[in-house]
CSV table of C-alpha atoms and ligand atoms in Angstrom, one decimal:
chain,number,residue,atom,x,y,z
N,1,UNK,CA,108.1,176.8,-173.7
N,2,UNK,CA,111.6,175.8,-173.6
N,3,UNK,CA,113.1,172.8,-175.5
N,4,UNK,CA,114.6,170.0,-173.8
N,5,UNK,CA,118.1,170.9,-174.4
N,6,UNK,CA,117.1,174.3,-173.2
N,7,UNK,CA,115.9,172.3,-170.1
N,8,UNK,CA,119.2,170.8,-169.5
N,9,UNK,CA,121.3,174.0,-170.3
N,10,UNK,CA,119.3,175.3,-167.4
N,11,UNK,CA,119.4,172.4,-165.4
N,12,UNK,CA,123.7,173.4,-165.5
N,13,UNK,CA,123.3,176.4,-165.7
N,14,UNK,CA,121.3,176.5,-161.8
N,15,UNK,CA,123.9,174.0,-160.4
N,16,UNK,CA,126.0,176.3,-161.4
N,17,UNK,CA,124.9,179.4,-159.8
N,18,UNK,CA,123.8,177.5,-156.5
N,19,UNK,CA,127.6,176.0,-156.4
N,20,UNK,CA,128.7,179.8,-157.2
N,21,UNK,CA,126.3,181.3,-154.4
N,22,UNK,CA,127.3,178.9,-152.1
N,23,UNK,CA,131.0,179.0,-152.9
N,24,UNK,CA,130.3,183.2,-152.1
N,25,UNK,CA,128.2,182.9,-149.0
N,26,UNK,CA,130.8,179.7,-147.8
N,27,UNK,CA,134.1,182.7,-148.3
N,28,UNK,CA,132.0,185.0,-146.6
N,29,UNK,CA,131.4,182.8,-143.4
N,30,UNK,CA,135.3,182.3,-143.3
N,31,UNK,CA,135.8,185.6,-144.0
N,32,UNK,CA,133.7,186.4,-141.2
N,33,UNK,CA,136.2,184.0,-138.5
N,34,UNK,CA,135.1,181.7,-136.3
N,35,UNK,CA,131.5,180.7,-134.9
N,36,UNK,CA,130.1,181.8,-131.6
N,37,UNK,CA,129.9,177.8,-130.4
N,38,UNK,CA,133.6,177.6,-131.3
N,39,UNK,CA,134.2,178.3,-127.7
N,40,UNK,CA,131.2,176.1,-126.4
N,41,UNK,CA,132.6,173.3,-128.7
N,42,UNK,CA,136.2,173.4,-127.6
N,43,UNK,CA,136.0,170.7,-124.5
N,44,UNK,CA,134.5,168.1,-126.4
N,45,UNK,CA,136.1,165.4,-128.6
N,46,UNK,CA,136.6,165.7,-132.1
N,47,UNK,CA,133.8,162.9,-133.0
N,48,UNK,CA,131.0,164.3,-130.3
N,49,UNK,CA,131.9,167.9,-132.6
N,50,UNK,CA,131.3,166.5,-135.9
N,51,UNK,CA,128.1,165.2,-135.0
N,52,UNK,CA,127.5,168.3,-133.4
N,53,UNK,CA,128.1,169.7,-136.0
N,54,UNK,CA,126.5,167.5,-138.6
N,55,UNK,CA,123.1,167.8,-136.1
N,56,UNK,CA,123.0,171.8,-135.9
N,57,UNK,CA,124.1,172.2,-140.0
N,58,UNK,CA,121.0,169.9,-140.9
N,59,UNK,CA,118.7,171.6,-138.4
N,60,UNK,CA,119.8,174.9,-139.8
N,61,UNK,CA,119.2,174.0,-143.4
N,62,UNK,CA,115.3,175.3,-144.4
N,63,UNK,CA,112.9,172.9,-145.6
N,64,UNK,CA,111.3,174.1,-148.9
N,65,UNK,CA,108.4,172.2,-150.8
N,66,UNK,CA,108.4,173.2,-154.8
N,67,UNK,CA,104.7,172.2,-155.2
N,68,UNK,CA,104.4,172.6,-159.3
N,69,UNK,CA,103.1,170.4,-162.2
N,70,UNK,CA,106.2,171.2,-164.4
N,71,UNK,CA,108.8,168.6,-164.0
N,72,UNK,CA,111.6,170.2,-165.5
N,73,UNK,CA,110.8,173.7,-163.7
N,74,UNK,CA,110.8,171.7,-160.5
N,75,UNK,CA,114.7,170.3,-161.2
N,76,UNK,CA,115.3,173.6,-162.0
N,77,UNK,CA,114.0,175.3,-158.7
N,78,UNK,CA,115.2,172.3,-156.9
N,79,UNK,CA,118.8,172.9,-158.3
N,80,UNK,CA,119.0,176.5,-157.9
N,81,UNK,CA,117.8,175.9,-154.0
N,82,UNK,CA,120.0,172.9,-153.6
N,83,UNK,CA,122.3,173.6,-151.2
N,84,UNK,CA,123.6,173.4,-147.2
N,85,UNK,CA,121.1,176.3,-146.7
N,86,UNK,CA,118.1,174.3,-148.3
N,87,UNK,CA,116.2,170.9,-147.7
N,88,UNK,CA,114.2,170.6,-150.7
N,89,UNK,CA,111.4,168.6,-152.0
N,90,UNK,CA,109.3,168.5,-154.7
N,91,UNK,CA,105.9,167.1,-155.8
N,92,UNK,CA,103.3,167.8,-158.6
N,93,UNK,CA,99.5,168.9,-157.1
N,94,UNK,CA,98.6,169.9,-154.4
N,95,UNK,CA,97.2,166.4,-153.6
N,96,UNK,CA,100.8,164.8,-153.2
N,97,UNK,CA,101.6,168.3,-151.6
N,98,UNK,CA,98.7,167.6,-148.8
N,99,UNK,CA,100.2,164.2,-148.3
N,100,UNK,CA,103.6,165.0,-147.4
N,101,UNK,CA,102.6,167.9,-145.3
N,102,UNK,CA,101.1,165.0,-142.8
N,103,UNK,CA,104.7,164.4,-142.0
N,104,UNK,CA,106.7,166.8,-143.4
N,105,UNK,CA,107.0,171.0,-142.1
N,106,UNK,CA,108.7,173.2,-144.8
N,107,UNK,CA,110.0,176.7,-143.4
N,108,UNK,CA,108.4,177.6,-147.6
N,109,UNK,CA,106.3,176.3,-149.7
N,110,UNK,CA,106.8,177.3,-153.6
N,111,UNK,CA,103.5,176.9,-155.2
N,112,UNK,CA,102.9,177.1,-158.8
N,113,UNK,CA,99.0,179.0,-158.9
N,114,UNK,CA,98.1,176.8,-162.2
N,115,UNK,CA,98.2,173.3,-160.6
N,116,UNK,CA,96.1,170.4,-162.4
N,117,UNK,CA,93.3,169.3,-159.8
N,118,UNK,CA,92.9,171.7,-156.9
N,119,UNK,CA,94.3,175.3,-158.1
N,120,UNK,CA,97.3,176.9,-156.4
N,121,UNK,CA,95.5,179.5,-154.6
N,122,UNK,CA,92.6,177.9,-153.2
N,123,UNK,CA,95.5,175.4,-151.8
N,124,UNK,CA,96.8,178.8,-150.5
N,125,UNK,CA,93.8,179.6,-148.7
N,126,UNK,CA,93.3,176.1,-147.3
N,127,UNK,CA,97.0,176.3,-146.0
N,128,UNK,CA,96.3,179.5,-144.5
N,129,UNK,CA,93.1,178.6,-142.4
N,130,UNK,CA,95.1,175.3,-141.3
N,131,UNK,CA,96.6,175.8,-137.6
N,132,UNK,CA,99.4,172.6,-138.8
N,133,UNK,CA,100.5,174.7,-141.6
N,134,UNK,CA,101.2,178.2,-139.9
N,135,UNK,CA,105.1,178.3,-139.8
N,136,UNK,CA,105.1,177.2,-143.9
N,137,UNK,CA,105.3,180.4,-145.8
N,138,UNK,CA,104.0,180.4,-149.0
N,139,UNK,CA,105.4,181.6,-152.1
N,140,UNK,CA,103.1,181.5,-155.2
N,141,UNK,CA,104.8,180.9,-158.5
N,142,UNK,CA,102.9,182.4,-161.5
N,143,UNK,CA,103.3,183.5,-165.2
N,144,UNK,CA,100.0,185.7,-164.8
N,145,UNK,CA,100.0,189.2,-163.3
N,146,UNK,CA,98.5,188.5,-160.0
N,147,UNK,CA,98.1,191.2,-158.1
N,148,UNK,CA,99.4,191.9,-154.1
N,149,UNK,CA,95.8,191.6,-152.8
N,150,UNK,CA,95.0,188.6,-154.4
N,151,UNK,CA,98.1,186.6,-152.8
N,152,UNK,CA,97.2,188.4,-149.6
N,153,UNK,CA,93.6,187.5,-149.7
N,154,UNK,CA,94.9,183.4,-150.1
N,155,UNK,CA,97.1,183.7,-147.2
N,156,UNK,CA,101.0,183.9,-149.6
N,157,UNK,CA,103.7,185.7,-148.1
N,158,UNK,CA,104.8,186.3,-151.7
N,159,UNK,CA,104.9,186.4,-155.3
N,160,UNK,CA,107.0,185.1,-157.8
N,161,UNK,CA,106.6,185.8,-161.4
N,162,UNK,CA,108.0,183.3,-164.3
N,163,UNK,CA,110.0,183.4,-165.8
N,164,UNK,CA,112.6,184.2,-162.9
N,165,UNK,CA,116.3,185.4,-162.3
N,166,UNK,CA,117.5,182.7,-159.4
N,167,UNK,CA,119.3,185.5,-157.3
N,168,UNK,CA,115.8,186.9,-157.1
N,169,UNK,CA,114.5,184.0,-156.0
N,170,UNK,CA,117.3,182.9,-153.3
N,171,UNK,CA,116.9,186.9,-152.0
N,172,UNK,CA,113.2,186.5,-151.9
N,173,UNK,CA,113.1,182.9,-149.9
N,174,UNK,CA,115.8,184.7,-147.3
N,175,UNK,CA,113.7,188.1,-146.6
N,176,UNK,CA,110.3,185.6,-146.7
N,177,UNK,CA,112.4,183.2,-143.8
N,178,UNK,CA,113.7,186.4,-142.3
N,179,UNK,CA,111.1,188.4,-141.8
N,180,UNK,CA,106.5,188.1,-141.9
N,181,UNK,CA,106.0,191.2,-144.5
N,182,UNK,CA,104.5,190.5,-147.9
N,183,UNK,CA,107.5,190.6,-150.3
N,184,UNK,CA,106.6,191.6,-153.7
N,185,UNK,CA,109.0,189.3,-156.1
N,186,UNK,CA,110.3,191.0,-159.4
N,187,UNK,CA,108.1,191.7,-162.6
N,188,UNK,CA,107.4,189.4,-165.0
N,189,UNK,CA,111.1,189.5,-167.3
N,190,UNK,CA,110.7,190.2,-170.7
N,191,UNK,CA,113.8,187.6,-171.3
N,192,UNK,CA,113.3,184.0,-170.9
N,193,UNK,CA,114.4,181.7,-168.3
N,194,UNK,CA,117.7,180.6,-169.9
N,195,UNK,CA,118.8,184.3,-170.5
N,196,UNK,CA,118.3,185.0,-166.8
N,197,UNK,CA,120.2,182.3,-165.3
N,198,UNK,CA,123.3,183.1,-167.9
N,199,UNK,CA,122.8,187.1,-167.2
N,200,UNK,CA,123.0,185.7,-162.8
N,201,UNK,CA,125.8,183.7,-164.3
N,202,UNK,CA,127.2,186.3,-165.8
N,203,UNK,CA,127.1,188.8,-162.6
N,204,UNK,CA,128.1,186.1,-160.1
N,205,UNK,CA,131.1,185.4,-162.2
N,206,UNK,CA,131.8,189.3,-162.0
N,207,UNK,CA,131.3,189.8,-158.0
N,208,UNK,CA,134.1,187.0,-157.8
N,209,UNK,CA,136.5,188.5,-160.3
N,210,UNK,CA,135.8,192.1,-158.3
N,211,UNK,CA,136.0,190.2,-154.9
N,212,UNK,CA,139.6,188.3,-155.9
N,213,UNK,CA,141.1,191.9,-156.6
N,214,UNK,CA,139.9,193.8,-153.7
N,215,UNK,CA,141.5,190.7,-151.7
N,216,UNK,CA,144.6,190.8,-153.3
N,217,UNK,CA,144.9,194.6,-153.2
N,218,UNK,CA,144.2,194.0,-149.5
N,219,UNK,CA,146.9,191.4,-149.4
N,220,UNK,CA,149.7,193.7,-151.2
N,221,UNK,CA,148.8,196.7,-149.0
N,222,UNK,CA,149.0,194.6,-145.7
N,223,UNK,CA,152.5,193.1,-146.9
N,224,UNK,CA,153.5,196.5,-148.1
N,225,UNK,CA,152.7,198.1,-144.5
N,226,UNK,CA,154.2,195.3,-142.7
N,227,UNK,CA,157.4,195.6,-144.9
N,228,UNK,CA,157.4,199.0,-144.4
N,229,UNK,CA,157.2,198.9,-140.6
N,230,UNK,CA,160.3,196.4,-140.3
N,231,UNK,CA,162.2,198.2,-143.1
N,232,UNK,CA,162.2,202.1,-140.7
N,233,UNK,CA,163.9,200.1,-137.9
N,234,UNK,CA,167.2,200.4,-140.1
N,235,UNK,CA,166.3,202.2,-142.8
N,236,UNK,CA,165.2,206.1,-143.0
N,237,UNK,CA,162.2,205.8,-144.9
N,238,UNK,CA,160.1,202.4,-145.8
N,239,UNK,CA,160.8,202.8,-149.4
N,240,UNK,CA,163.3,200.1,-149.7
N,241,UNK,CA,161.0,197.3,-150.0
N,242,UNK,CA,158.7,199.3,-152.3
N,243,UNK,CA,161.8,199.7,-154.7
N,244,UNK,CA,163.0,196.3,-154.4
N,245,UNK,CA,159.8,195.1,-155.5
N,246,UNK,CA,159.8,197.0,-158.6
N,247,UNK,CA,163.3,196.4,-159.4
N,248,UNK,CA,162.6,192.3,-158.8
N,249,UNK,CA,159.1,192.6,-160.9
N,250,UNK,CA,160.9,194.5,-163.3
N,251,UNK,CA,163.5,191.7,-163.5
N,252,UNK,CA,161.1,188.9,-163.2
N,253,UNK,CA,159.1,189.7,-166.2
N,254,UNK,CA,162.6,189.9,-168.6
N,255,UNK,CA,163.9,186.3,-167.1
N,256,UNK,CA,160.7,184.5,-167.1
N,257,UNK,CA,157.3,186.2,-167.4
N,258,UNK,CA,155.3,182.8,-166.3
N,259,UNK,CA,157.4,183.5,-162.5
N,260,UNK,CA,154.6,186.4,-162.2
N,261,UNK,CA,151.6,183.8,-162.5
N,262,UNK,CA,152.2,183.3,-158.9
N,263,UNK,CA,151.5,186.2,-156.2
N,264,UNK,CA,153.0,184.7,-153.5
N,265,UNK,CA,156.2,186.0,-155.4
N,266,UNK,CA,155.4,189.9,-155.1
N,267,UNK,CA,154.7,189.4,-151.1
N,268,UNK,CA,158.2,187.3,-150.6
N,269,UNK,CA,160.1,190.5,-152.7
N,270,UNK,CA,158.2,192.8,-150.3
N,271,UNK,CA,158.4,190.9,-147.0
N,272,UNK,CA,162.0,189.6,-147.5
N,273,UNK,CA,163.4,191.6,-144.7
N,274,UNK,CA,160.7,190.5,-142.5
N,275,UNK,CA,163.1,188.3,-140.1
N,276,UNK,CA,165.1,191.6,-139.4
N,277,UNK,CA,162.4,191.9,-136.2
N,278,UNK,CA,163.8,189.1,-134.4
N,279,UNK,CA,167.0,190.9,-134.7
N,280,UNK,CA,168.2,193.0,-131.5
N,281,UNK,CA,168.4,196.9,-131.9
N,282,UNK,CA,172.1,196.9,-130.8
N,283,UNK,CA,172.8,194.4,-133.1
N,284,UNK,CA,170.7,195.7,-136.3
N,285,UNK,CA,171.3,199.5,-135.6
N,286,UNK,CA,175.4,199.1,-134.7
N,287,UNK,CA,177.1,202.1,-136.9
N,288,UNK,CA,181.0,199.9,-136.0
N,289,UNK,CA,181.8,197.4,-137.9
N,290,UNK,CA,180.2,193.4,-136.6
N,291,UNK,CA,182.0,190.8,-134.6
N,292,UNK,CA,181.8,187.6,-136.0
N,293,UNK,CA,178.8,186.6,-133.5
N,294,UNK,CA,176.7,189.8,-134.6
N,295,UNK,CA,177.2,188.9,-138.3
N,296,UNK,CA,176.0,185.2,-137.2
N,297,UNK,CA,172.9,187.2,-135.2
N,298,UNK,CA,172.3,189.3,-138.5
N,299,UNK,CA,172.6,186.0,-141.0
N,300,UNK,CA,170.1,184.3,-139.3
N,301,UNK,CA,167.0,187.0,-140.9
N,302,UNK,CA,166.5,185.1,-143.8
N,303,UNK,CA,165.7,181.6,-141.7
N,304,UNK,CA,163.6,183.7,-139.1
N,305,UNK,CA,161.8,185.5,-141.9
N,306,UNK,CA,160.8,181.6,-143.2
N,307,UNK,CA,160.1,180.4,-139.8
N,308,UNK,CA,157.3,183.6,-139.3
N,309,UNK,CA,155.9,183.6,-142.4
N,310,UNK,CA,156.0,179.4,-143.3
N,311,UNK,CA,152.5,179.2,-142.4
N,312,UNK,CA,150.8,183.0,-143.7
N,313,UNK,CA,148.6,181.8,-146.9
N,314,UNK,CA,149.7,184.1,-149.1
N,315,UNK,CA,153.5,183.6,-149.3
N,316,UNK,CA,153.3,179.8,-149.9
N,317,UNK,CA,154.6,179.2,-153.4
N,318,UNK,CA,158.2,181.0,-155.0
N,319,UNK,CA,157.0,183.9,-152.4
N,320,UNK,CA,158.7,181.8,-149.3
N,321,UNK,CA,161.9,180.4,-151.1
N,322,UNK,CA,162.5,184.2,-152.0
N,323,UNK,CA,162.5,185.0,-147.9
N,324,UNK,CA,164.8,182.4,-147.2
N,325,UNK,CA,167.3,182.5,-150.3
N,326,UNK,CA,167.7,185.9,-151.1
N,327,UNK,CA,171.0,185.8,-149.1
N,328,UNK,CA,172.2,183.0,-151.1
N,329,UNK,CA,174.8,183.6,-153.4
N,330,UNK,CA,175.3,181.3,-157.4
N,331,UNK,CA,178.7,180.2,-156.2
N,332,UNK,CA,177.6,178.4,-153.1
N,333,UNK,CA,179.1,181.0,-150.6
N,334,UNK,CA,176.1,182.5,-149.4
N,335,UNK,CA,173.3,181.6,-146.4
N,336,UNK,CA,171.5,180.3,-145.2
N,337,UNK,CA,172.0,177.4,-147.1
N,338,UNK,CA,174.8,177.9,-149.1
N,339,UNK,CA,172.7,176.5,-152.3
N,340,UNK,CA,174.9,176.7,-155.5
N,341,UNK,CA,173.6,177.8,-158.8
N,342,UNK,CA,170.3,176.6,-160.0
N,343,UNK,CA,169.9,174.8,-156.6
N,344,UNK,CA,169.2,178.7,-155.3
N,345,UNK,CA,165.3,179.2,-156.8
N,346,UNK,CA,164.6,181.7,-159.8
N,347,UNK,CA,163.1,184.1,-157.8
N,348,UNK,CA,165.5,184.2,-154.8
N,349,UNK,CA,168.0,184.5,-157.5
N,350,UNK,CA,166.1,187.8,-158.9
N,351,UNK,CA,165.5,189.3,-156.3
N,352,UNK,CA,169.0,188.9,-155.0
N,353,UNK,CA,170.2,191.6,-157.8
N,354,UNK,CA,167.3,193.7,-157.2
N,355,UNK,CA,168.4,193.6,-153.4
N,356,UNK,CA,172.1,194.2,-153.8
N,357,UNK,CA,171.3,197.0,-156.2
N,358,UNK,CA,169.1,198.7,-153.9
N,359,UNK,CA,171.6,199.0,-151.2
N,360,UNK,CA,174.3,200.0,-153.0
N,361,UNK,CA,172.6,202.8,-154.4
N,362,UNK,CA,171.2,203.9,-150.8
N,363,UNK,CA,172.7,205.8,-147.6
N,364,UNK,CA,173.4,203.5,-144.9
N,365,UNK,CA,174.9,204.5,-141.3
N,366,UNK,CA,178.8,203.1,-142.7
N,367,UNK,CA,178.6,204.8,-146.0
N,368,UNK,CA,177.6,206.8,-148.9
N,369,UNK,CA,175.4,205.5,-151.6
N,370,UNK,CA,177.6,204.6,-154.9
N,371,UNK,CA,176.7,206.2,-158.2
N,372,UNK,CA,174.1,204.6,-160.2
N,373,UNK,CA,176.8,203.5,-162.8
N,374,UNK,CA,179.3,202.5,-160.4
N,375,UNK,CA,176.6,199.7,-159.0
N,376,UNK,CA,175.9,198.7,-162.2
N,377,UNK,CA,179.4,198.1,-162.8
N,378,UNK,CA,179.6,196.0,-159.7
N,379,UNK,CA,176.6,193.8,-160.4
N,380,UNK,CA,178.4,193.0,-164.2
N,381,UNK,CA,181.6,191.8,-161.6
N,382,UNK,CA,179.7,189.7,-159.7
N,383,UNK,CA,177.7,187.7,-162.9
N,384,UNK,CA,178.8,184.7,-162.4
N,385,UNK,CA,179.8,185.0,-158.5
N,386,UNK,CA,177.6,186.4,-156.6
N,387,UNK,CA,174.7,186.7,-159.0
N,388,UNK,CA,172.7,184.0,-161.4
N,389,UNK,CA,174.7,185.4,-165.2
N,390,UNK,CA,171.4,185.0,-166.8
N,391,UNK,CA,169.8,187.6,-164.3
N,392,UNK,CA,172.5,189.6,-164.9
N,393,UNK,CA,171.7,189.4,-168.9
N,394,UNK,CA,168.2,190.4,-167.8
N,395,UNK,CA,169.6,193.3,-165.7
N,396,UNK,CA,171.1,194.8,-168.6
N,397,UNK,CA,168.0,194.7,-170.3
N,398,UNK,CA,166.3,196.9,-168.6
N,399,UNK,CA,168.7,198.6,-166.4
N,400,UNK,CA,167.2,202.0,-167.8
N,401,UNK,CA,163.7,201.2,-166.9
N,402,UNK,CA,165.2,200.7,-163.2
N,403,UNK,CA,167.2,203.5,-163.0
N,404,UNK,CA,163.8,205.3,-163.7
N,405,UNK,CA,162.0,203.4,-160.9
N,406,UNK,CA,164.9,205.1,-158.7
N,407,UNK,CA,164.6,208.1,-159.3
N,408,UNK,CA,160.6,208.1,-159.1
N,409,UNK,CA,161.2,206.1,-156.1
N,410,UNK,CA,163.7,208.6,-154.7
N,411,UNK,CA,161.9,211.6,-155.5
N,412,UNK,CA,158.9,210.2,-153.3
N,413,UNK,CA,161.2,210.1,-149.8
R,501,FE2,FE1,168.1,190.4,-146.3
């Protein structure tokens, strides 16, 4: 039998993996877009849709009765069940059970089989030959092996055995609301009931970690494939936005590692050039030089680029400022701005050498690439000028580990 603090450390411990479940299953619904009675909804006014909407969440939820002499292991039940899905109640025979049935329908009943006063499964049976009670399913709860025909025999849609792992039990009430089979519950666990709500712990905690990274891989490959797409317009290949992101992260990590904490900075580096689609072909493509106007048209990509992506998610942080700053230059003469110095943020500042080095070192319809050195030469000339000096320190300090990236990076085209 558990000690009280035990009892209290799983009393947390269920709160916790409810909010964790429902935290999962709430992702999942937004995951999944919009109802089907968004459309319905739309005419009405916004207070005739809350209570809609406060009306159909409430009928939704599923009554459950936890019918057990155990007080603690009825908090406990009632915690791990506790959520928008659930109603629950709880009483302590199956006397007070019988009185709140008069008035009260549960889609389940959770009934422990070792009740004081009238035993769990001759309640069962009773339930079972009562026409009032046929929609309530009920679940026995047991620390005895009690075997499939018995529960059948009493009229229980399933078995439960204690002590219990509470993902079990929340995919055992679903497939018993879902569907009129007998569902056998787990075996008896050899661990007790602390362990397996810190093992459910435990492998909620994990699905979360896994589910962050496959989001964010999804995130980087969606802004990689977007960047790519707007970089061929003027580019040969989509690899410029692939190397200026590793030249910037490269740089980033040398001038201030803490500016990596924040993802939103990797998708401004890759969709910087994003504003270049608002740009006409004649304009963008022209192999002459500009006329004033056409450089005006061009200068504007950086504002445009902002303007499309102000309200995607996953740029909002140092990923946005890096869109519409990268054209700005430390001595004030850059756009669209003109920010001076530390006014321009860190990471537009980065990725400004990372940029610049990038297409110096590439073909472009007007001219040659320059020698690696030769560009290297010119960013040290513009410290100061164009470029934040400290960024240029930073360049230098791993201006080899670049000039690898390029060549990887060039090999690939
Ligand atoms: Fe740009």
């Amino acid at each position: 039998m558990p000690s009280w603090f035990e009892w209290a450390m799983l009393a947390v411990a269920a709160w916790v993996v409810a909010s964790c479940v429902l935290g999962l299953l709430v992702a999942r619904v937004i995951a999944a877009g919009s109802t089907p009675s968004d459309g319905v909804a739309a005419w009405e006014g916004e207070a005739a849709k809350a209570s809609r909407a406060a009306f159909e969440e409430e009928a939704a939820r599923q009554r459950v009765l936890v019918v057990d002499d155990d007080a603690p292991l009825r908090s406990l039940l009632r915690a791990t069940l506790s959520s928008d899905e659930f109603d629950v109640r709880e009483v302590a025979s199956a006397e007070e059970a019988r009185e709140i049935l008069r008035f009260w329908r549960p889609r389940i009943i959770l009934l422990d089989v070792n009740l004081p006063g009238l035993d769990g499964l001759s309640f069962c049976t009773e339930l079972a030959r009562s026409d009032d009670h046929r929609d309530s399913a009920v679940v026995l709860l047991t620390g005895e092996q009690i075997s499939e025909t018995t529960a059948r025999l009493a009229g229980a849609r399933a078995v439960v055995r204690k002590p219990f792992s509470p993902l079990d039990l929340i995919a055992l009430v679903g497939r018993v609301v879902g569907g009129r089979d007998f569902v056998s519950g787990a075996p008896n666990a050899e661990d007790g009931q602390l362990l397996l709500y810190a093992r459910d712990l435990a492998s909620i905690a994990q699905a979360e970690r896994s589910q962050r990274q496959h989001l964010q891989q999804a995130y980087r490959q969606t802004a990689t494939a977007l960047a790519e797409a707007a970089d061929v317009r003027d580019r040969a290949t989509g690899l410029h936005a692939k190397r200026v992101r590793r030249y910037a992260l490269d740089l980033a990590e040398v001038v201030d590692r803490s500016l990596l904490e924040d993802p939103s900075l990797e998708y401004g580096f890759l969709l910087h050039g994003v504003g270049k689609i608002g740009i006409a072909d004649q304009v963008l493509l022209k192999p002459g030089p500009l006329t004033d106007a056409e450089r005006e048209l061009i200068r504007a990509h950086p504002a445009i680029g902002a303007e499309i992506l102000r309200g995607v998610t996953m740029l909002q942080g140092t990923g946005i400022d890096v869109v519409r700053h990268h054209h700005e230059r430390w001595d004030g003469a850059g756009y669209p701005d003109r920010l001076v110095g530390e006014r321009i943020p860190l990471g537009a500042r980065i990725f400004a050498v990372a940029d610049t080095l990038d297409a110096m070192t590439t073909d472009r319809p007007y001219r040659a690439a320059l020698d690696w050195d030769d560009a290297v030469e010119e960013i040290l000339a513009q410290s100061g000028r164009q470029f934040d000096p400290d960024v240029v320190q930073a360049f230098l300090a791993v201006e080899t580990k670049l000039h690898n990236a390029y060549e990887e990076l060039s090999l690939v085209a």
